[in-house]
Each structure stands twice: as C-alpha cells, then as structure tokens.
Coordinates of C-alpha atoms in Angstrom, one line a residue:
M1 CA 151.5 21.8 36.9
A2 CA 149.0 23.9 35.0
R3 CA 147.2 24.6 38.3
I4 CA 150.5 25.7 40.0
K5 CA 151.1 28.2 37.3
R6 CA 147.7 29.7 37.6
R7 CA 147.8 30.2 41.3
R8 CA 151.2 31.8 40.8
I9 CA 149.5 34.2 38.2
L10 CA 146.7 35.2 40.6
I11 CA 149.1 35.6 43.3
W12 CA 151.4 38.0 41.2
A13 CA 148.1 39.9 40.1
G14 CA 146.9 40.3 43.8
G15 CA 150.2 41.6 44.7
G16 CA 150.1 44.1 41.8
I17 CA 146.8 45.3 43.0
V18 CA 148.1 45.7 46.7
L19 CA 151.2 47.4 45.4
A20 CA 149.0 50.0 43.3
A21 CA 146.6 50.5 46.3
G22 CA 149.8 51.4 48.4
I23 CA 151.2 53.9 45.7
G24 CA 147.8 55.4 45.4
G25 CA 147.6 55.9 49.1
V26 CA 151.2 57.7 49.1
V27 CA 150.0 60.3 46.3
A28 CA 146.5 60.8 47.4
S29 CA 147.2 64.4 48.5
S30 CA 148.0 65.5 44.9
R31 CA 147.0 62.8 42.4
V32 CA 144.2 60.6 42.2
T33 CA 144.4 57.2 40.4
L34 CA 142.7 56.9 37.0
P35 CA 139.7 54.5 36.6
A36 CA 140.1 51.1 34.9
R37 CA 139.5 52.9 31.6
S38 CA 140.8 56.4 31.2
D39 CA 138.4 57.4 28.4
E40 CA 135.9 57.6 31.4
V41 CA 136.9 61.0 32.5
P42 CA 136.3 63.5 29.7
V43 CA 139.2 65.9 29.2
A44 CA 139.7 69.2 27.5
E45 CA 142.8 70.9 26.3
V46 CA 144.0 74.2 27.5
K47 CA 144.3 76.6 24.5
R48 CA 145.7 80.1 23.8
G49 CA 143.4 82.6 21.6
E50 CA 140.7 85.1 21.8
I51 CA 137.8 84.8 24.2
D52 CA 134.4 86.5 23.7
L53 CA 133.0 88.0 26.6
K54 CA 129.4 88.6 25.2
V55 CA 126.7 87.5 27.7
H56 CA 123.3 86.1 26.6
T57 CA 120.2 86.1 28.8
T58 CA 116.4 86.9 28.6
G59 CA 114.4 89.8 29.7
E60 CA 111.1 91.4 30.2
L61 CA 109.8 94.9 28.9
R62 CA 108.4 97.0 31.7
A63 CA 106.7 100.2 32.0
S64 CA 108.9 102.8 34.0
H65 CA 105.8 104.9 34.8
S66 CA 102.3 103.4 35.0
I67 CA 98.9 104.1 37.0
M68 CA 96.5 101.5 38.2
L69 CA 92.8 102.3 37.9
T70 CA 90.5 100.8 40.6
A71 CA 86.8 100.5 41.2
P72 CA 85.6 103.5 43.1
A73 CA 84.7 102.9 46.7
V74 CA 81.0 103.8 46.8
G75 CA 79.9 101.3 49.3
G76 CA 79.9 97.6 50.1
D77 CA 77.8 96.7 47.1
A78 CA 79.4 95.1 43.9
L79 CA 79.5 97.2 40.8
Q80 CA 78.8 95.8 37.1
L81 CA 81.2 96.7 34.3
T82 CA 79.0 98.1 31.3
R83 CA 82.0 99.4 29.2
L84 CA 85.7 98.6 29.0
L85 CA 88.4 99.2 26.7
R86 CA 90.5 96.5 25.1
T87 CA 94.0 95.7 26.4
G88 CA 96.6 97.7 24.2
Q89 CA 94.3 100.4 23.2
F90 CA 95.9 103.8 23.4
V91 CA 94.0 106.5 25.3
K92 CA 94.5 110.1 26.2
K93 CA 94.3 111.9 29.2
D94 CA 90.7 112.1 30.5
D95 CA 89.2 109.6 28.1
V96 CA 87.0 107.2 29.6
V97 CA 88.4 103.8 30.2
F98 CA 85.7 101.8 31.7
E99 CA 82.2 102.6 33.2
F100 CA 79.7 100.8 35.7
D101 CA 76.0 100.4 35.8
P102 CA 74.7 103.8 37.5
S103 CA 71.4 102.6 38.3
E104 CA 71.8 102.2 42.0
Q105 CA 73.7 105.7 42.3
L106 CA 70.6 107.1 40.1
Y107 CA 68.0 105.8 42.6
K108 CA 69.9 107.3 45.6
L109 CA 70.3 110.6 43.8
E110 CA 66.6 110.7 43.3
Q111 CA 65.6 109.6 46.7
N112 CA 68.0 112.4 48.4
R113 CA 66.6 114.8 46.1
S114 CA 63.0 114.1 47.2
E115 CA 64.2 114.3 50.8
L116 CA 65.9 117.6 50.1
Q117 CA 62.7 119.0 48.7
Q118 CA 60.6 117.8 51.6
A119 CA 63.1 119.5 53.9
E120 CA 62.9 122.6 52.1
Q121 CA 59.2 122.5 52.6
E122 CA 59.5 121.9 56.3
I123 CA 61.9 124.8 56.8
A124 CA 59.6 127.1 55.0
K125 CA 56.7 125.9 57.1
A126 CA 58.7 126.3 60.3
Q127 CA 59.8 129.7 59.5
A128 CA 56.0 130.8 58.6
D129 CA 54.7 129.2 61.8
D130 CA 57.3 131.2 63.8
A131 CA 56.6 134.3 62.2
V132 CA 52.7 134.0 62.7
L133 CA 53.3 133.1 66.4
A134 CA 55.7 136.1 66.7
A135 CA 53.0 138.3 65.5
E136 CA 50.2 137.0 67.8
D137 CA 52.7 137.2 70.9
K138 CA 53.4 140.7 69.7
V139 CA 49.7 141.8 69.9
M140 CA 49.3 140.2 73.2
L141 CA 52.3 141.7 74.6
L142 CA 51.0 145.0 73.5
K143 CA 47.4 144.3 75.2
D144 CA 49.2 143.2 78.5
R145 CA 51.5 146.4 78.6
Y146 CA 48.5 148.6 77.8
S147 CA 46.6 146.6 80.8
V148 CA 49.5 147.3 83.2
R149 CA 49.6 151.0 82.2
R150 CA 45.9 151.4 82.7
A151 CA 46.0 149.9 86.0
E152 CA 49.0 152.2 87.1
L153 CA 46.7 155.2 86.3
D154 CA 44.1 153.6 88.2
V155 CA 46.3 153.4 91.5
Q156 CA 47.2 157.1 90.9
K157 CA 43.6 157.9 91.7
N158 CA 43.7 156.0 95.0
E159 CA 43.7 159.4 97.2
L160 CA 40.4 160.4 95.5
V161 CA 38.4 157.0 96.0
S162 CA 37.5 154.9 98.9
K163 CA 39.9 152.5 100.6
I164 CA 38.0 149.6 99.0
D165 CA 38.3 150.8 95.4
A166 CA 42.1 151.9 96.1
D167 CA 42.8 148.2 97.3
K168 CA 41.0 147.0 94.1
N169 CA 43.1 149.2 91.9
E170 CA 46.3 147.8 93.7
L171 CA 45.1 144.3 93.4
A172 CA 44.4 145.0 89.5
L173 CA 47.8 146.4 88.9
A174 CA 49.5 143.6 90.4
Q175 CA 47.4 141.1 88.3
A176 CA 48.3 143.0 85.1
K177 CA 52.0 143.1 86.0
R178 CA 51.9 139.3 86.6
V179 CA 50.1 138.6 83.3
L180 CA 52.6 140.7 81.3
E181 CA 55.7 138.9 83.0
E182 CA 53.9 135.5 82.0
Q183 CA 53.3 136.7 78.5
E184 CA 56.9 137.9 78.1
K185 CA 58.0 134.4 79.3
D186 CA 55.8 132.9 76.9
I187 CA 57.2 134.9 74.0
E188 CA 60.7 133.8 74.8
S189 CA 59.5 130.1 75.0
H190 CA 57.8 130.5 71.5
R191 CA 61.0 132.2 70.2
A192 CA 63.0 129.2 71.4
S193 CA 60.6 126.5 70.0
G194 CA 60.2 128.2 66.5
Q195 CA 64.3 128.5 66.2
A196 CA 64.4 124.6 67.3
A197 CA 61.8 123.6 64.8
T198 CA 63.6 125.4 61.9
Y199 CA 66.8 124.1 63.1
L200 CA 65.7 120.5 62.9
A201 CA 64.1 121.2 59.5
Q202 CA 67.5 123.0 58.5
E203 CA 69.5 119.7 59.7
K204 CA 67.2 117.6 57.7
Y205 CA 68.0 119.6 54.9
N206 CA 71.5 119.6 55.3
K207 CA 71.6 115.7 55.5
A208 CA 69.5 115.4 52.4
K209 CA 71.9 117.8 50.5
L210 CA 75.0 115.7 51.6
G211 CA 73.2 112.6 50.5
M212 CA 72.4 113.9 47.3
D213 CA 76.1 115.6 46.9
Q214 CA 77.5 112.2 47.7
A215 CA 75.3 110.4 45.2
Q216 CA 76.1 112.9 42.4
Q217 CA 79.6 112.4 43.3
N218 CA 79.4 108.6 43.3
L219 CA 77.4 108.9 39.8
D220 CA 80.5 110.6 38.4
K221 CA 82.9 108.1 39.6
M222 CA 80.9 105.3 37.6
R223 CA 82.9 106.6 34.5
V224 CA 86.5 106.2 35.1
K225 CA 89.0 108.2 33.2
S226 CA 92.6 108.0 32.3
P227 CA 94.9 110.4 34.1
M228 CA 97.5 110.5 31.5
D229 CA 98.4 109.2 27.9
G230 CA 99.1 105.7 27.8
L231 CA 98.2 102.1 27.0
V232 CA 95.5 100.1 28.4
S233 CA 96.2 96.7 30.2
I234 CA 93.5 94.9 31.6
Q235 CA 94.1 93.2 35.0
K236 CA 93.4 89.6 36.1
N237 CA 89.6 89.1 37.8
E238 CA 90.8 87.5 40.9
N239 CA 87.0 87.4 42.1
A240 CA 86.1 85.1 39.0
S241 CA 87.1 82.0 41.1
G242 CA 84.7 82.8 43.9
G243 CA 87.1 84.0 46.3
F244 CA 89.1 81.0 46.2
F245 CA 92.8 81.7 44.7
F246 CA 96.2 80.2 44.9
T247 CA 99.5 81.1 43.5
G248 CA 100.0 79.9 39.8
M249 CA 95.9 79.7 39.2
S250 CA 94.9 80.7 35.9
L251 CA 92.6 83.7 35.9
P252 CA 90.7 85.5 33.4
D253 CA 90.9 89.3 32.3
Y254 CA 88.0 91.6 33.3
H255 CA 85.2 91.9 30.9
E256 CA 82.1 93.8 30.4
G257 CA 79.4 92.4 32.5
D258 CA 81.7 91.3 35.6
Q259 CA 80.9 92.0 38.9
V260 CA 83.6 94.0 40.7
Q261 CA 84.1 95.0 44.2
P262 CA 84.9 98.3 45.3
G263 CA 88.6 99.0 45.3
S264 CA 89.5 96.1 42.8
S265 CA 92.3 96.9 40.4
I266 CA 90.5 96.8 36.8
V267 CA 93.2 98.5 34.6
Q268 CA 96.5 99.7 34.3
I269 CA 97.6 102.6 32.2
V270 CA 101.1 102.1 30.8
D271 CA 103.1 105.0 29.8
S272 CA 104.4 103.8 26.4
Q273 CA 107.2 106.4 26.0
G274 CA 108.8 105.0 29.4
L275 CA 109.7 101.5 28.7
D276 CA 112.6 99.9 30.4
L277 CA 113.8 96.3 29.7
T278 CA 115.0 94.3 32.8
A279 CA 117.0 91.1 32.8
K280 CA 118.9 88.9 35.3
I281 CA 122.5 87.6 34.9
G282 CA 124.4 85.0 36.8
E283 CA 127.0 85.7 39.4
L284 CA 129.7 84.2 37.1
D285 CA 128.6 86.8 34.4
R286 CA 128.5 89.6 36.8
G287 CA 131.9 90.9 35.9
N288 CA 131.3 91.1 32.0
V289 CA 128.3 93.4 32.3
Q290 CA 128.8 97.2 33.3
A291 CA 126.8 100.4 33.3
G292 CA 126.9 102.0 29.8
Q293 CA 127.6 98.8 28.0
P294 CA 125.8 98.4 24.6
V295 CA 123.2 95.8 24.3
E296 CA 121.6 94.1 21.4
V297 CA 117.7 92.9 21.7
A298 CA 115.6 90.9 19.9
F299 CA 111.7 90.7 21.1
D300 CA 110.1 87.4 20.5
A301 CA 106.8 89.3 19.4
L302 CA 108.8 91.3 16.9
P303 CA 110.9 88.8 14.8
G304 CA 113.4 90.0 12.3
R305 CA 114.3 93.2 14.0
V306 CA 117.2 93.9 16.4
F307 CA 117.0 96.7 18.8
H308 CA 119.8 98.7 20.6
G309 CA 120.2 99.8 23.9
T310 CA 122.6 100.7 26.9
V311 CA 123.0 99.3 30.4
K312 CA 121.4 101.8 33.0
N313 CA 122.6 99.8 36.1
V314 CA 123.4 96.5 37.6
G315 CA 122.0 95.4 40.7
G316 CA 124.4 95.5 43.7
M317 CA 123.1 92.7 45.7
S318 CA 122.8 89.0 44.5
V319 CA 119.7 87.4 44.8
R320 CA 119.1 83.7 45.4
Q321 CA 116.1 81.7 44.6
F322 CA 114.9 79.0 47.0
F323 CA 113.3 75.6 46.1
T324 CA 115.3 75.5 42.9
N325 CA 118.2 73.5 41.5
N326 CA 120.4 76.6 40.8
T327 CA 122.3 77.5 43.8
N328 CA 124.0 80.5 42.4
G329 CA 122.6 84.1 42.6
S330 CA 121.5 86.4 40.2
F331 CA 121.6 90.3 39.8
E332 CA 119.1 92.4 38.1
V333 CA 120.1 94.7 35.1
S334 CA 118.0 97.8 33.7
I335 CA 118.4 98.3 30.0
Q336 CA 117.4 101.6 28.2
L337 CA 116.3 101.1 24.8
A338 CA 117.7 103.4 22.2
D339 CA 115.2 102.4 19.4
E340 CA 111.5 103.5 19.6
D341 CA 108.5 101.4 18.1
P342 CA 104.9 101.9 18.6
R343 CA 104.4 98.2 18.8
L344 CA 106.3 97.6 21.8
R345 CA 104.3 96.9 24.8
S346 CA 104.8 96.1 28.5
G347 CA 105.3 92.5 29.2
F348 CA 107.2 91.5 25.9
T349 CA 110.1 89.1 26.4
A350 CA 113.4 89.3 24.5
D351 CA 116.8 87.7 23.9
I352 CA 119.5 90.0 25.1
V353 CA 123.2 89.9 24.3
F354 CA 125.4 92.3 26.2
L355 CA 128.4 93.2 24.1
G356 CA 131.3 92.8 26.3
G357 CA 134.2 92.9 23.8
S358 CA 136.8 90.3 23.8
K359 CA 140.2 89.2 25.3
K360 CA 143.0 88.4 22.8
N361 CA 146.2 86.1 23.3
V362 CA 144.9 84.6 26.4
L363 CA 145.1 80.9 27.8
Y364 CA 141.4 79.7 28.3
L365 CA 139.6 76.6 29.1
P366 CA 136.0 75.4 29.2
R367 CA 134.1 76.7 32.2
Q368 CA 133.2 73.1 33.0
A369 CA 136.9 72.1 33.8
L370 CA 136.7 74.9 36.8
F371 CA 135.7 73.6 40.5
L372 CA 135.2 75.5 43.6
K373 CA 136.9 74.2 46.6
D374 CA 137.4 75.8 49.8
G375 CA 136.7 79.1 48.2
K376 CA 139.2 78.6 45.5
H377 CA 139.1 77.7 41.8
I378 CA 140.9 74.6 40.9
V379 CA 141.3 72.3 38.0
Y380 CA 142.5 68.7 37.7
V381 CA 145.5 68.6 35.4
R382 CA 146.3 65.2 33.8
R383 CA 149.5 63.9 35.0
G384 CA 150.6 60.4 33.4
N385 CA 148.2 57.9 34.9
G386 CA 146.6 60.5 37.4
Y387 CA 145.4 64.0 38.1
E388 CA 146.9 66.7 39.8
Q389 CA 144.6 69.4 41.5
R390 CA 145.9 72.8 40.8
E391 CA 144.7 76.3 41.9
V392 CA 144.2 78.7 39.1
K393 CA 143.3 82.4 38.8
I394 CA 140.4 83.7 36.7
Q395 CA 141.2 86.6 34.5
S396 CA 137.7 86.8 32.8
Q397 CA 135.0 84.3 31.4
S398 CA 132.3 84.1 28.8
E399 CA 129.4 81.6 29.0
S400 CA 131.4 78.7 28.0
R401 CA 135.1 79.7 28.4
A402 CA 137.5 81.3 31.1
A403 CA 140.6 83.0 30.5
I404 CA 143.1 81.7 33.3
D405 CA 146.5 82.0 34.8
G406 CA 148.3 79.2 36.5
L407 CA 148.3 76.6 33.6
E408 CA 150.4 76.3 30.2
E409 CA 149.1 75.7 26.9
G410 CA 148.3 72.0 25.8
D411 CA 147.6 71.0 29.5
K412 CA 144.8 68.3 29.7
V413 CA 142.3 69.2 32.2
A414 CA 139.3 67.1 33.5
L415 CA 135.9 68.2 32.6
V416 CA 134.3 66.2 35.6
D417 CA 135.8 65.7 39.2
P418 CA 137.9 62.6 39.0
T419 CA 137.7 62.2 42.7
A420 CA 134.0 61.8 42.6
P421 CA 132.6 58.3 42.9
R422 CA 131.8 56.9 39.4
K423 CA 129.7 54.0 38.2
A424 CA 131.8 50.8 37.2
A425 CA 132.7 50.6 33.4
G426 CA 130.4 47.5 32.9
N427 CA 127.3 49.3 34.2
S428 CA 127.2 52.4 32.0
S429 CA 129.3 53.9 29.1
A430 CA 131.2 57.1 30.1
P431 CA 131.4 60.1 27.7
G432 CA 134.1 60.6 25.3
A433 CA 137.3 62.3 26.2
N434 CA 136.6 65.2 23.9
E435 CA 133.1 65.8 25.1
G436 CA 132.6 69.5 26.2
T437 CA 135.8 70.7 24.6
P438 CA 135.1 73.9 22.6

C-alpha cells in the first residue's frame, strides 16, 4: 500500500513538472521562469532621487609644443656622447644640451687644411711658371718678328742683286715667316697649358676648401644647442640592445659615453608653459563630458594638491582597442589646466574628475541592470515568479547609475540576464539578491 502511494506522488510530481514546462513555453515571449532558487538572480530596486553625473578617469600630461634633438648627420660613423644634461633640467635657448667627441672631425679639419695649403702653393707655382713661360715666349716672338722684318728688307734689294741672291732672300723670308707662325702657335699652346695647370690647382684648392668648411661645420655640430626654453627629456637608447628590438622591451636612457648613430633621437625639449592633459572616456560617459566643462585633477607625483581646469575638446570619433576584453570604444579628451606649477612635467599621470552636475527627482537604477539587445536598452522587471523584458529610455547616466523612463518607482529589476544559462544551485552559490544595489 505504501509503494502505491509513493508511485502516485511521483506521478503527480511528474505531471506538475510537465504542466509547469507547458506554461513556461506559452509565456516565453514575455517572461522567463525563475530558477529553482529565486535568490540566484540578484535584483535591484528602481528608486527616485538625485543622480550625480561626475565622470572619473585617468590621464597623462603631455606637452603641446616640443622639439626633438637628434645626432647630427656627419657621415656613417657612430658618435660618442661626451656630455649630456639630465632629464627634467631646465635650459634656455642656445644652451648646449649634449656634445659628441670631436676628435674625428678635428682630424678631418686639419687634413683638409693641409691640402688647402698645398693647393695654394700649387696655384702660386703654376702662376709663376706661366708668367716665366709667357715672358720667354714674348722675347722669342720679338726675335722672330725682327727676323721677318729683316728678311722683307733684303727682298726689297732683289732688283739690285743677282738672281741667286734674290732667290736666297725669298727663301729666307719664307723661312722667317714660317718660324714666326710656329712661334705664335707655340705661344697659344703655352697659354692654354698654363691656364689648365692653374685651373687644376684651383680645383684642388676648391675641393680642399670645401672639405675644410664641411669639417668645420661638422665640428660645430658636435655641440647641440636648445632651440627654445624648456625642459630636457632624455630618450630611450634603441641601439643599446644591439639592434634587436621588440614592442614592450625595456630600454635604458642615453648616457654619457654611449655610441650614437647619426640621426638618432637623443633629447626632447619640452615647453613647460604649454602642457595639456589628455584622457580617455568610454562611450557611455561621452554624453556627460562637454567642451568648457570644469575638471578637477590630482597628479600622482604631487599628492595633496588638487588642480583645476576645463575641457578643451572631446574627440568626435570613437576608438576601439583590438585584442582586449573591452569591446566598447573610447573618446579622447583634451584638458587645459588653469593652475601653474613649476613641478609639472610631461608624462605625469593623474586622476581626473569631470564635474558634470546632477539630475534631481529622477527614476534611476544601477547601470548593471541595463542590457543591450537588437540595438535597444532593455531591463528585466520581476513579475511574480518570472521576469518581464521591457524597453527603457536612458535620460542620463553616471559611472554606476542610469536615469531612465519606462519603469515605476519600486520595480525590481534583474542585475544579470535571467535568460542566460546558469549553473545548478548545488554546484555553486549564487550572489545575494541585494548585491550590486547602490
């Protein structure tokens, strides 16, 4: 008899399970059945009151104006740093920031100076030789012209002498003219040859002079000066690893004695009077941050002091970071500080609070209770033994709360999606019903 009763109880229990499943299937479009333990779904209550629209984030101080100083391009050889100022040191315009060993450039300067002096001597010798040869040619030209004139006078006497003597005179005149013509050609050749020798010596001089000037310029470049007033920021030595480099690798700063390749960035001069604070805010906070909005800033390196500023501009495009768990985008914000402090340095990090005011007498709930489905914001409102999916309109939101339309004060909303698969009650304990409620 006891066995028969047990079977009836089991049959009635099974029928109840089947019936419940049937009812759940009918209302699946608007409700979901609660789990075996109702406290497995944490809930929060819709309240009426004031919502603070402050936005908290972190940022970094950056220089709006800076100039990078690089190693001079003086050839393919590496340069050795012999002097380098410290990071954070203040410099004025035309102050020497760093220097290189000038030994090689001094050697090239002296070598080109020696070649220049030798070229000057060769020019002087070529000009002297040309002058001597020109004088000799002038004397020979006068002698040959005299010979021609003398032969012409002898020819004029041909009527008075014998035919043999007359023929001799004609031959002597022709010979004298031929010698004169050859002498004039030789003089032209000597003049061209002398000019060529002088030109070659002059070209050698020009080359040596150019090399000397270049060496002097390179020597001047060994002392790199600051083009403006500002603060020194030493850069990382990417050649310290022997040319092997990958993203995220820790590199040392440049130091005196390091070998530097021409064109490498050594020091950045930062304008200490033009510092901007940059930060990033999430897409959900974008509506609470506007240009001109007041800001409070606390720098990690300067504890105990609160700086003030205003929002200069907010980026108009959302930027998403790939390969991260955060799928939401972010907007970059630029902040102008109103306070000045000589201790501020580019690279300082800070905690930032955007003072966005508040909304009074509004219905609000935790942002955790909002879900996005099919491009709409929805909540799951508790109704009896199930949850009703309802679309809501967001008026404004802070980091933890959202002011909404579409609900009533006192409604219970789920803080997790009740339709999502959940572990059995015996395997893990669920959070309490009030967890996450502000």
